[in-house]
Coordinates of C-alpha atoms in Angstrom, one line a residue:
M1 CA 19.1 1.3 -13.5
S2 CA 22.8 2.7 -15.2
D3 CA 24.9 5.1 -14.1
D4 CA 25.0 7.2 -17.6
Y5 CA 21.3 9.1 -16.7
E6 CA 19.4 9.7 -13.7
I7 CA 15.6 9.3 -14.1
I8 CA 12.9 11.7 -13.4
I9 CA 9.7 10.3 -12.4
G10 CA 6.3 12.3 -11.5
L11 CA 3.1 10.6 -11.0
E12 CA -0.3 11.3 -11.1
V13 CA -2.6 9.5 -9.2
H14 CA -6.2 9.5 -9.5
V15 CA -8.7 8.8 -6.4
Q16 CA -12.3 7.9 -6.5
L17 CA -13.9 9.0 -3.4
A18 CA -15.8 7.1 -0.9
T19 CA -18.8 8.9 -1.3
E20 CA -22.6 7.3 -1.7
T21 CA -23.2 9.5 -4.8
K22 CA -22.0 11.2 -7.8
L23 CA -19.7 14.6 -7.8
F24 CA -23.2 16.5 -9.3
C25 CA -25.9 14.4 -9.2
R26 CA -27.7 11.9 -6.9
C27 CA -26.7 8.5 -8.6
G28 CA -24.9 6.0 -6.7
T29 CA -21.1 5.2 -6.7
K30 CA -21.3 1.5 -5.8
F31 CA -19.3 -0.9 -7.6
G32 CA -20.4 -4.1 -9.4
A33 CA -24.2 -2.8 -10.7
S34 CA -25.5 -3.7 -14.0
P35 CA -24.1 -1.5 -16.6
N36 CA -26.0 1.7 -16.9
T37 CA -28.3 1.7 -14.2
Q38 CA -26.8 4.2 -12.2
T39 CA -27.2 7.3 -14.5
C40 CA -29.3 10.0 -14.3
P41 CA -29.8 13.3 -17.0
V42 CA -27.5 14.9 -15.2
C43 CA -24.4 12.6 -15.6
L44 CA -25.6 11.8 -19.2
G45 CA -24.9 15.4 -19.5
M46 CA -29.1 15.7 -21.0
P47 CA -30.1 19.2 -22.0
G48 CA -31.2 21.1 -19.4
S49 CA -29.7 18.9 -16.5
L50 CA -28.0 21.0 -13.9
P51 CA -25.3 19.8 -11.7
V52 CA -25.5 20.2 -7.9
M53 CA -21.6 20.1 -6.0
N54 CA -21.3 16.9 -3.5
R55 CA -20.3 18.3 -0.2
E56 CA -19.1 15.0 1.0
A57 CA -16.8 14.5 -1.8
F58 CA -15.5 18.4 -1.3
Q59 CA -14.8 17.5 2.2
L60 CA -13.1 14.2 2.0
G61 CA -10.7 16.5 -0.8
L62 CA -10.1 18.7 2.4
K63 CA -9.3 15.9 4.7
T64 CA -6.6 14.5 1.9
A65 CA -5.2 18.1 1.2
C66 CA -4.7 18.6 5.1
A67 CA -3.4 15.0 5.1
L68 CA -0.8 15.9 2.4
N69 CA 0.5 19.6 3.8
L70 CA -1.6 21.1 0.8
N71 CA -2.3 24.6 0.9
V72 CA -6.3 25.5 0.7
P73 CA -7.0 28.8 -1.2
R74 CA -10.1 30.8 0.0
F75 CA -11.9 30.6 -3.8
T76 CA -11.8 27.6 -6.0
K77 CA -14.0 26.8 -8.9
W78 CA -15.0 24.7 -12.0
D79 CA -13.7 24.2 -15.2
R80 CA -15.0 22.1 -18.3
K81 CA -12.0 20.1 -19.8
N82 CA -13.5 19.7 -23.4
Y83 CA -12.6 16.3 -25.4
Y84 CA -14.7 13.9 -26.9
Y85 CA -14.7 10.2 -25.6
P86 CA -17.3 7.9 -26.7
D87 CA -17.9 7.2 -22.5
L88 CA -17.8 11.0 -21.9
P89 CA -21.3 11.5 -23.0
K90 CA -21.3 15.1 -22.2
G91 CA -18.1 15.9 -24.7
Y92 CA -16.6 17.3 -21.0
Q93 CA -15.8 16.9 -18.0
I94 CA -16.4 18.9 -15.3
S95 CA -12.5 19.5 -13.5
Q96 CA -10.5 22.4 -12.0
F97 CA -8.0 24.2 -14.2
D98 CA -6.1 27.2 -13.0
L99 CA -7.7 27.4 -9.3
P100 CA -7.5 24.2 -7.9
M101 CA -9.1 23.4 -4.3
S102 CA -5.5 22.5 -3.0
E103 CA -1.9 23.1 -4.1
D104 CA 1.9 23.1 -2.7
G105 CA 1.9 20.0 -0.7
Y106 CA 4.5 17.1 0.4
L107 CA 4.8 13.6 1.3
W108 CA 7.8 12.4 3.3
I109 CA 8.6 8.6 1.7
S110 CA 11.1 6.3 3.2
D111 CA 12.3 2.9 3.2
S112 CA 12.3 0.4 6.1
K113 CA 15.6 -1.2 4.8
E114 CA 17.2 1.8 3.9
Q115 CA 17.5 1.6 0.0
F116 CA 17.1 4.9 -0.1
E117 CA 17.6 7.9 1.9
A118 CA 14.4 9.1 3.7
K119 CA 13.1 12.3 1.3
K120 CA 10.0 14.9 0.6
V121 CA 8.5 14.6 -2.4
G122 CA 6.7 17.7 -3.4
I123 CA 2.8 17.3 -4.3
I124 CA 1.6 20.4 -7.2
R125 CA -2.1 20.1 -6.5
A126 CA -4.9 17.8 -5.6
H127 CA -8.0 19.0 -7.2
L128 CA -11.6 17.2 -7.7
E129 CA -12.8 16.3 -11.4
E130 CA -15.8 13.8 -12.4
D131 CA -14.8 10.4 -13.9
A132 CA -15.6 9.3 -17.2
G133 CA -17.8 5.7 -18.0
K134 CA -15.4 2.8 -19.2
S135 CA -15.3 1.3 -22.4
M136 CA -15.0 -2.0 -22.7
H137 CA -13.6 -3.6 -25.8
D138 CA -14.1 -6.8 -27.1
E139 CA -12.1 -7.4 -30.2
A140 CA -10.3 -10.8 -28.3
A141 CA -13.5 -12.4 -29.0
G142 CA -13.2 -11.5 -32.7
K143 CA -16.5 -9.3 -32.4
A144 CA -14.3 -5.9 -33.2
D145 CA -17.4 -4.4 -30.9
T146 CA -16.8 -1.3 -27.8
R147 CA -19.4 -1.7 -24.9
I148 CA -19.9 1.7 -22.6
D149 CA -20.9 1.3 -19.2
L150 CA -21.7 4.5 -18.0
N151 CA -22.0 4.3 -14.4
R152 CA -18.7 5.5 -13.5
T153 CA -19.4 8.2 -14.9
G154 CA -19.5 11.7 -13.1
T155 CA -18.0 9.2 -10.0
P156 CA -15.8 12.1 -7.7
L157 CA -12.4 11.5 -8.4
L158 CA -9.2 13.3 -6.5
E159 CA -6.7 13.8 -8.6
I160 CA -2.9 14.3 -6.6
V161 CA 0.1 15.5 -8.7
S162 CA 3.3 15.0 -7.8
Q163 CA 6.6 17.1 -8.2
P164 CA 8.8 15.4 -10.6
D165 CA 11.2 14.4 -7.6
M166 CA 11.4 10.5 -7.6
R167 CA 14.4 9.0 -9.3
S168 CA 13.7 5.2 -9.3
P169 CA 11.5 3.1 -9.4
L170 CA 11.7 2.0 -5.8
E171 CA 11.0 5.6 -5.0
A172 CA 7.6 5.7 -6.9
K173 CA 6.7 2.5 -5.6
A174 CA 7.1 4.2 -2.0
Y175 CA 5.5 7.0 -2.7
L176 CA 2.3 5.3 -3.8
N177 CA 2.3 2.7 -0.8
E178 CA 2.5 5.9 1.6
L179 CA -0.2 8.2 -0.3
K180 CA -2.6 4.9 -0.5
L181 CA -2.0 4.1 3.3
I182 CA -3.0 7.8 4.0
L183 CA -6.3 7.7 2.1
T184 CA -7.1 4.4 3.6
Y185 CA -6.4 5.5 7.0
L186 CA -8.1 8.7 6.6
G187 CA -11.4 6.8 4.7
V188 CA -11.7 8.8 2.1
S189 CA -11.0 5.9 -0.5
D190 CA -10.8 2.1 -0.6
C191 CA -7.8 2.5 -3.1
N192 CA -8.8 -0.8 -4.8
M193 CA -6.9 -0.8 -7.8
Q194 CA -8.9 -3.5 -9.5
E195 CA -12.0 -2.0 -8.9
G196 CA -10.4 1.0 -10.4
S197 CA -10.8 3.2 -7.0
L198 CA -7.0 4.5 -7.3
R199 CA -5.4 4.5 -11.2
V200 CA -1.7 5.8 -11.4
D201 CA 0.2 8.0 -14.4
A202 CA 3.6 7.7 -14.7
N203 CA 5.9 10.9 -16.1
V204 CA 9.2 9.4 -17.1
N205 CA 12.2 11.4 -19.0
L206 CA 16.1 11.0 -18.6
H207 CA 18.6 13.3 -17.6
I208 CA 21.8 12.1 -19.4
K209 CA 25.1 12.3 -17.7
S210 CA 27.7 14.1 -19.6
D211 CA 30.6 17.0 -19.8
D212 CA 28.0 19.3 -21.8
P213 CA 27.7 22.0 -19.1
H214 CA 23.8 21.8 -20.5
K215 CA 21.4 19.3 -19.7
I216 CA 20.7 16.7 -21.9
A217 CA 16.7 15.6 -20.9
T218 CA 14.6 13.3 -23.0
P219 CA 11.6 13.7 -24.1
I220 CA 8.9 12.9 -21.3
V221 CA 6.7 9.8 -21.6
E222 CA 3.4 9.3 -19.5
I223 CA 2.6 5.7 -19.1
K224 CA -0.6 4.6 -18.3
N225 CA -2.3 1.3 -18.2
M226 CA -0.6 0.4 -14.9
N227 CA -2.4 -2.0 -12.6
S228 CA -0.7 -2.6 -9.4
F229 CA 2.4 -0.9 -7.8
R230 CA 4.6 -3.3 -8.8
A231 CA 3.5 -2.9 -12.6
V232 CA 4.4 0.9 -12.1
E233 CA 7.4 -0.1 -10.8
R234 CA 8.2 -2.8 -13.9
A235 CA 7.0 0.0 -16.4
I236 CA 9.2 3.0 -15.0
A237 CA 12.2 0.3 -15.2
Y238 CA 12.0 -0.8 -18.9
E239 CA 10.9 2.9 -19.8
A240 CA 13.7 4.5 -18.7
T241 CA 16.3 1.9 -20.5
R242 CA 14.2 1.9 -23.5
Q243 CA 14.6 6.3 -23.5
Y244 CA 18.1 6.2 -23.2
D245 CA 18.2 3.1 -25.9
E246 CA 16.3 5.7 -28.0
W247 CA 18.5 8.4 -27.3
Q248 CA 21.6 6.7 -28.1
E249 CA 20.4 5.9 -31.7
T250 CA 18.6 9.3 -32.6
G251 CA 20.0 11.9 -30.1
K252 CA 16.6 13.5 -29.9
T253 CA 16.1 15.4 -26.6
I254 CA 13.2 17.0 -25.0
K255 CA 13.8 20.2 -27.1
D256 CA 13.1 18.1 -30.0
A257 CA 10.2 16.0 -29.3
P258 CA 6.8 16.5 -27.8
K259 CA 5.7 15.0 -24.7
T260 CA 3.8 11.1 -25.5
T261 CA 1.6 8.7 -23.9
R262 CA 2.3 5.3 -24.1
G263 CA 0.6 2.1 -22.5
W264 CA 1.9 -0.9 -20.4
D265 CA 1.4 -3.9 -21.9
D266 CA 1.9 -6.3 -18.7
Q267 CA 1.8 -9.7 -20.1
A268 CA 5.2 -8.3 -22.5
Q269 CA 6.6 -6.2 -20.0
V270 CA 6.9 -3.0 -22.2
T271 CA 5.7 -0.3 -23.0
R272 CA 3.6 1.0 -26.3
P273 CA 2.9 3.9 -28.1
Q274 CA -0.7 5.3 -27.8
R275 CA -0.4 8.9 -28.7
E276 CA 0.8 12.4 -28.2
K277 CA -0.3 14.1 -25.1
E278 CA -2.7 17.1 -25.6
D279 CA -1.6 20.7 -24.0
S280 CA -4.1 22.5 -21.9
S281 CA -4.9 24.6 -25.2
D282 CA -6.1 21.6 -26.6
Y283 CA -8.9 21.1 -23.9
R284 CA -10.3 24.6 -24.6
Y285 CA -10.8 25.2 -20.2
F286 CA -13.4 27.5 -19.3
P287 CA -15.0 28.3 -16.2
D288 CA -18.6 25.7 -15.8
P289 CA -21.1 28.2 -16.0
D290 CA -23.5 25.8 -14.2
L291 CA -21.5 25.7 -10.8
A292 CA -21.0 28.4 -8.7
P293 CA -17.4 28.7 -6.8
V294 CA -16.5 27.4 -3.7
I295 CA -15.3 29.3 -0.9
T296 CA -13.3 27.6 1.9
T297 CA -12.6 29.7 5.4
A298 CA -9.5 28.9 7.0
E299 CA -12.1 27.8 10.3
E300 CA -13.3 25.5 7.7
V301 CA -9.8 24.0 6.8
E302 CA -8.8 24.2 10.7
A303 CA -12.2 22.3 11.8
V304 CA -11.1 19.4 9.3
Q305 CA -7.4 19.1 10.6
Q306 CA -8.8 19.1 14.1
T307 CA -10.4 15.1 12.5
L308 CA -7.3 13.6 11.4
C309 CA -6.2 10.7 12.3
E310 CA -2.8 9.7 13.5
L311 CA -0.9 9.1 10.1
P312 CA 0.8 6.1 8.8
M313 CA 4.4 7.6 9.3
A314 CA 3.5 9.0 12.9
I315 CA 2.6 5.4 13.8
R316 CA 5.6 3.6 12.5
E317 CA 7.8 6.2 14.2
R318 CA 5.5 5.4 17.7
L319 CA 5.8 1.7 17.3
H320 CA 9.7 1.5 16.7
D321 CA 9.8 4.3 20.0
G322 CA 7.7 3.4 21.6
Y323 CA 7.4 -0.5 21.6
G324 CA 11.0 -1.0 20.7
I325 CA 10.7 -3.4 18.0
P326 CA 12.8 -2.6 14.4
A327 CA 11.8 0.0 12.1
Y328 CA 11.3 -3.3 9.5
D329 CA 8.2 -4.7 11.7
A330 CA 6.7 -1.4 12.5
D331 CA 6.5 -0.8 8.5
V332 CA 5.1 -4.3 7.7
I333 CA 2.2 -3.4 11.0
V334 CA 1.2 -0.2 9.8
N335 CA 1.2 -1.4 6.3
Q336 CA -1.4 -3.9 6.9
G337 CA -4.2 -0.7 8.2
I338 CA -5.2 0.5 11.6
V339 CA -7.2 -2.1 12.2
A340 CA -3.1 -4.6 12.4
V341 CA -2.0 -1.7 14.6
K342 CA -4.4 -1.8 17.2
Y343 CA -4.5 -5.6 17.3
F344 CA -0.6 -5.7 17.5
E345 CA -0.5 -2.8 20.3
D346 CA -3.3 -4.7 22.2
L347 CA -1.5 -7.5 22.1
A348 CA 1.8 -5.9 22.8
L349 CA -0.1 -4.6 26.0
K350 CA -1.7 -7.8 27.4
T351 CA 0.9 -10.4 26.8
G352 CA 4.2 -7.4 27.8
D353 CA 6.4 -8.5 25.0
A354 CA 6.6 -6.8 22.2
K355 CA 8.7 -8.3 19.9
M356 CA 6.9 -11.8 20.5
S357 CA 3.5 -9.6 19.8
S358 CA 5.5 -8.6 16.8
N359 CA 6.5 -11.4 15.8
W360 CA 3.5 -14.0 16.1
V361 CA 1.4 -10.9 14.3
Q362 CA 3.6 -10.8 10.9
Q363 CA 4.5 -14.4 10.4
D364 CA 1.4 -16.6 11.7
V365 CA -1.4 -13.7 11.9
L366 CA -0.3 -12.6 8.2
R367 CA 0.0 -16.0 7.5
V368 CA -3.2 -17.2 8.0
L369 CA -5.0 -14.2 6.4
K370 CA -3.0 -15.0 3.1
E371 CA -3.9 -18.1 3.0
R372 CA -7.8 -17.8 4.2
D373 CA -7.9 -14.7 1.7
L374 CA -9.4 -12.8 4.7
E375 CA -9.1 -9.1 6.2
F376 CA -7.7 -8.2 9.1
D377 CA -10.8 -7.0 10.8
Q378 CA -11.9 -11.1 9.9
F379 CA -9.2 -12.9 11.8
P380 CA -10.7 -15.4 14.1
I381 CA -8.2 -15.1 16.9
T382 CA -9.2 -12.2 19.5
V383 CA -6.4 -10.5 21.3
E384 CA -7.5 -11.8 24.1
R385 CA -7.1 -15.9 23.0
L386 CA -4.0 -15.2 21.7
T387 CA -2.6 -13.3 24.5
G388 CA -3.5 -16.7 26.3
L389 CA -1.3 -19.0 24.0
L390 CA 1.7 -16.3 24.1
K391 CA 1.6 -16.2 28.2
A392 CA 1.7 -20.2 28.0
I393 CA 4.7 -20.1 26.0
M394 CA 6.4 -17.2 28.3
N395 CA 5.7 -19.4 31.4
K396 CA 7.4 -22.4 29.6
E397 CA 3.9 -24.2 29.6
I398 CA 4.6 -24.9 25.9
D399 CA 7.2 -24.6 23.4
T400 CA 6.6 -22.7 20.5
T401 CA 6.5 -25.8 18.0
R402 CA 3.3 -26.9 20.0
A403 CA 2.0 -23.7 20.5
K404 CA 1.8 -23.7 16.9
D405 CA 0.1 -26.6 16.6
V406 CA -2.7 -24.8 19.4
F407 CA -2.7 -21.8 17.1
T408 CA -4.0 -23.9 14.5
Q409 CA -6.6 -25.6 16.5
M410 CA -7.8 -22.0 17.9
L411 CA -8.6 -21.0 14.4
D412 CA -11.3 -23.1 14.0
S413 CA -12.6 -22.9 17.6
D414 CA -13.8 -20.4 20.0
K415 CA -11.6 -22.4 22.8
D416 CA -9.1 -21.1 24.6
A417 CA -5.3 -21.6 24.7
P418 CA -5.4 -23.8 27.7
S419 CA -8.6 -25.8 27.1
I420 CA -7.3 -26.6 23.6
M421 CA -3.7 -27.4 25.3
Q422 CA -5.6 -29.7 28.0
E423 CA -7.7 -31.9 25.2
M424 CA -4.3 -32.2 23.5
G425 CA -2.5 -33.3 27.0
I426 CA -0.2 -30.6 26.5
E427 CA 1.1 -29.4 30.0
K428 CA 4.1 -28.0 31.7
V429 CA 7.0 -30.9 32.9
D430 CA 8.5 -29.4 36.2
A431 CA 12.0 -28.5 36.7
S432 CA 12.7 -32.2 38.3
E433 CA 11.7 -33.9 35.5
V434 CA 13.8 -32.3 33.3
D435 CA 16.6 -32.9 35.0
N436 CA 16.0 -36.4 35.6
L437 CA 15.3 -36.9 31.7
A438 CA 18.5 -35.0 30.7
K439 CA 20.4 -37.1 33.4
E440 CA 18.8 -40.3 31.2
I441 CA 19.4 -39.1 27.9
L442 CA 23.1 -38.1 28.5
E443 CA 23.9 -41.5 30.4
A444 CA 22.4 -43.3 27.0
N445 CA 24.4 -41.0 24.8
P446 CA 28.3 -41.1 25.8
K447 CA 29.4 -40.2 22.3
A448 CA 27.8 -36.8 22.0
V449 CA 28.4 -36.1 25.4
E450 CA 32.1 -36.4 24.2
D451 CA 31.1 -33.9 21.4
L452 CA 29.3 -31.6 23.8
K453 CA 32.9 -31.6 26.3
N454 CA 34.4 -31.0 22.6
G455 CA 32.2 -28.0 21.7
V456 CA 30.6 -29.7 19.4
Q457 CA 27.3 -27.5 20.4
K458 CA 24.8 -29.2 17.8
A459 CA 25.4 -32.7 19.3
V460 CA 22.4 -31.5 21.8
G461 CA 19.9 -31.6 18.5
A462 CA 20.2 -35.1 18.6
L463 CA 19.3 -35.2 22.3
I464 CA 16.6 -32.7 22.2
G465 CA 15.0 -35.1 19.7
Q466 CA 15.1 -38.1 21.6
A467 CA 13.6 -35.9 24.9
K468 CA 10.6 -35.1 22.8
K469 CA 10.1 -38.6 22.1
K470 CA 10.0 -39.7 25.4
N471 CA 7.9 -36.3 26.7
P472 CA 6.3 -34.2 24.1
N473 CA 6.0 -31.6 26.7
I474 CA 9.2 -30.9 27.5
D475 CA 10.5 -27.4 26.5
P476 CA 13.8 -27.6 23.5
G477 CA 15.3 -24.9 25.3
T478 CA 15.2 -25.5 28.9
F479 CA 16.0 -29.6 28.2
R480 CA 19.2 -27.7 26.5
A481 CA 20.2 -25.6 29.2
K482 CA 20.3 -28.5 31.4
C483 CA 22.1 -30.7 29.0
L484 CA 24.7 -28.5 29.0
E485 CA 24.9 -27.5 32.6
L486 CA 24.9 -31.2 33.5
V487 CA 27.8 -32.0 30.4
K488 CA 30.2 -29.1 32.5
H489 CA 30.2 -31.2 35.9
M490 CA 30.9 -34.8 33.7

C-alpha cells in the first residue's frame, strides 16, 4: 500500500441461513439437488401464490443481530425490490428497505501478529431477504447458452452491511474471518463460500493525501465475484492501486463519477468493469402487500441473547489468560471452531500442560486433518488416547521423535499409546543406564569431550546420535544433560 492515499473499505456480506426450508415457502434448501427440483409456485412467483414467513429464519437473524451488538427495533416490515434478472422469476426480490430487522451494531477485529491495532468496525444493518436463482453460463464450451437453476430462489439470506471503517485489505480479511467464526459458532450458517453460503461484495475508494483542505476522494467501486477471503484481500489491494493510477491520469473524484461495479478476475488478478451501480430509487421499493410486518418485543430479544454461546473473541481471551498460551496459539485454535476448542481444553486439563497440548493440536492434529481432508470432529485419536502419549513424553518414557512415530500408528489403530509403545519395543531407560552409556560414549570420543570443554555445545549432537544407535529408547534431552554434567568433572 502507498503512503499517498488511505483506502476506505466497507463490506456487504450475504449469508445463507441454515434453515431446512426457504424464507417464504416449504421448499427445501439442501445444496446439490438436481436443477429446478426444489421449487414451488411461491418461489417461482406464480400468480395467486402467497408467501408465508419462515419463523426460524427470523430467529437466526435475531441471534446474529444480538451477537453483533445490533439494535433490534420493535417493528420491521418486508419490501419488494424490483429488478429483472433471468434467475429472478418474480421480477422482484422480497427484502427490507427502510425498516430493517436490526441496525447500528459493531464487531471488534484484531490480529494475533499485531499487524494492525484492534479496532471496532461499525455495522450499519443486518436485514433478511430472499436469494435469487443461479445462472450457469456455457460460453466456454462454445454453445453460448445460459441455463437457469431456480433451486436457490427464495433461500433465506441475511445481508450484513458494515460501515466503511476498514483501512487495509488485512483488516477486511480479519473482519470476514471474525464474522464467519461468529456465524459458525452460533450455527446460523455453514458459511461455505464454495457452495454460495457466504458471498462478499467490497466497496472501495481512496482518500488522497494532499495539502488541499478539502478531502479528495476517488469514485466508489463495488467489487464482486470473489470466491475466497484471500481473493477479497487481493482484489482490494489491486483496486486501490488501479484507482490511484486512474486518479493520477484523469483527476476524477467522487463528485465527478457515479459508483460502479467491477468483477474480480481471479485468474488474471485484476478487476474488470461491469456496470454503473443502481440507486435505491432504481429498484422502486414498496411494502410487500402479501406479508404482515413483524413485531419483536424486548423480552424476545433478551430470550435470544440468553441462548448465545461463548463468542470467539471471549474464548481467545480465556484461553490466553486461563491457560497461559500465547495469543497466536489461542487464535489458531479458536479459528478451527468450537470442536477444536473443546478438544484442546480437555487435553490441557488431562495432561496438565497447556503449552504442550497447544503445540500438538496446532502442529500434529491440524497437519493430519489437512493431509486427510478431515473435519475436526472426524480426528481419529480421542483426547484420552492422546493424553496417554503426552504423559509418556512428560514422564520421560519416550522422546518426542519416537512419540511422533507412535502418534502415526495411533491414527490407524484403536490401541492406546502404552500398547503401541510396547509393540514397538519402546520403554523407559533408567538413570543408571543413561549414566553408563554417557560414560562409554564420552570415553570413545575424546575430541568431542575437548570441544565441549571449550564451549562448543554442538559437539554433543554427534554423541546423541551415537547413543540413539546403541539404544533407540534413550531420551536425547536426558542424555545431553548427563554428558554435559560428566564433562565438567573430566
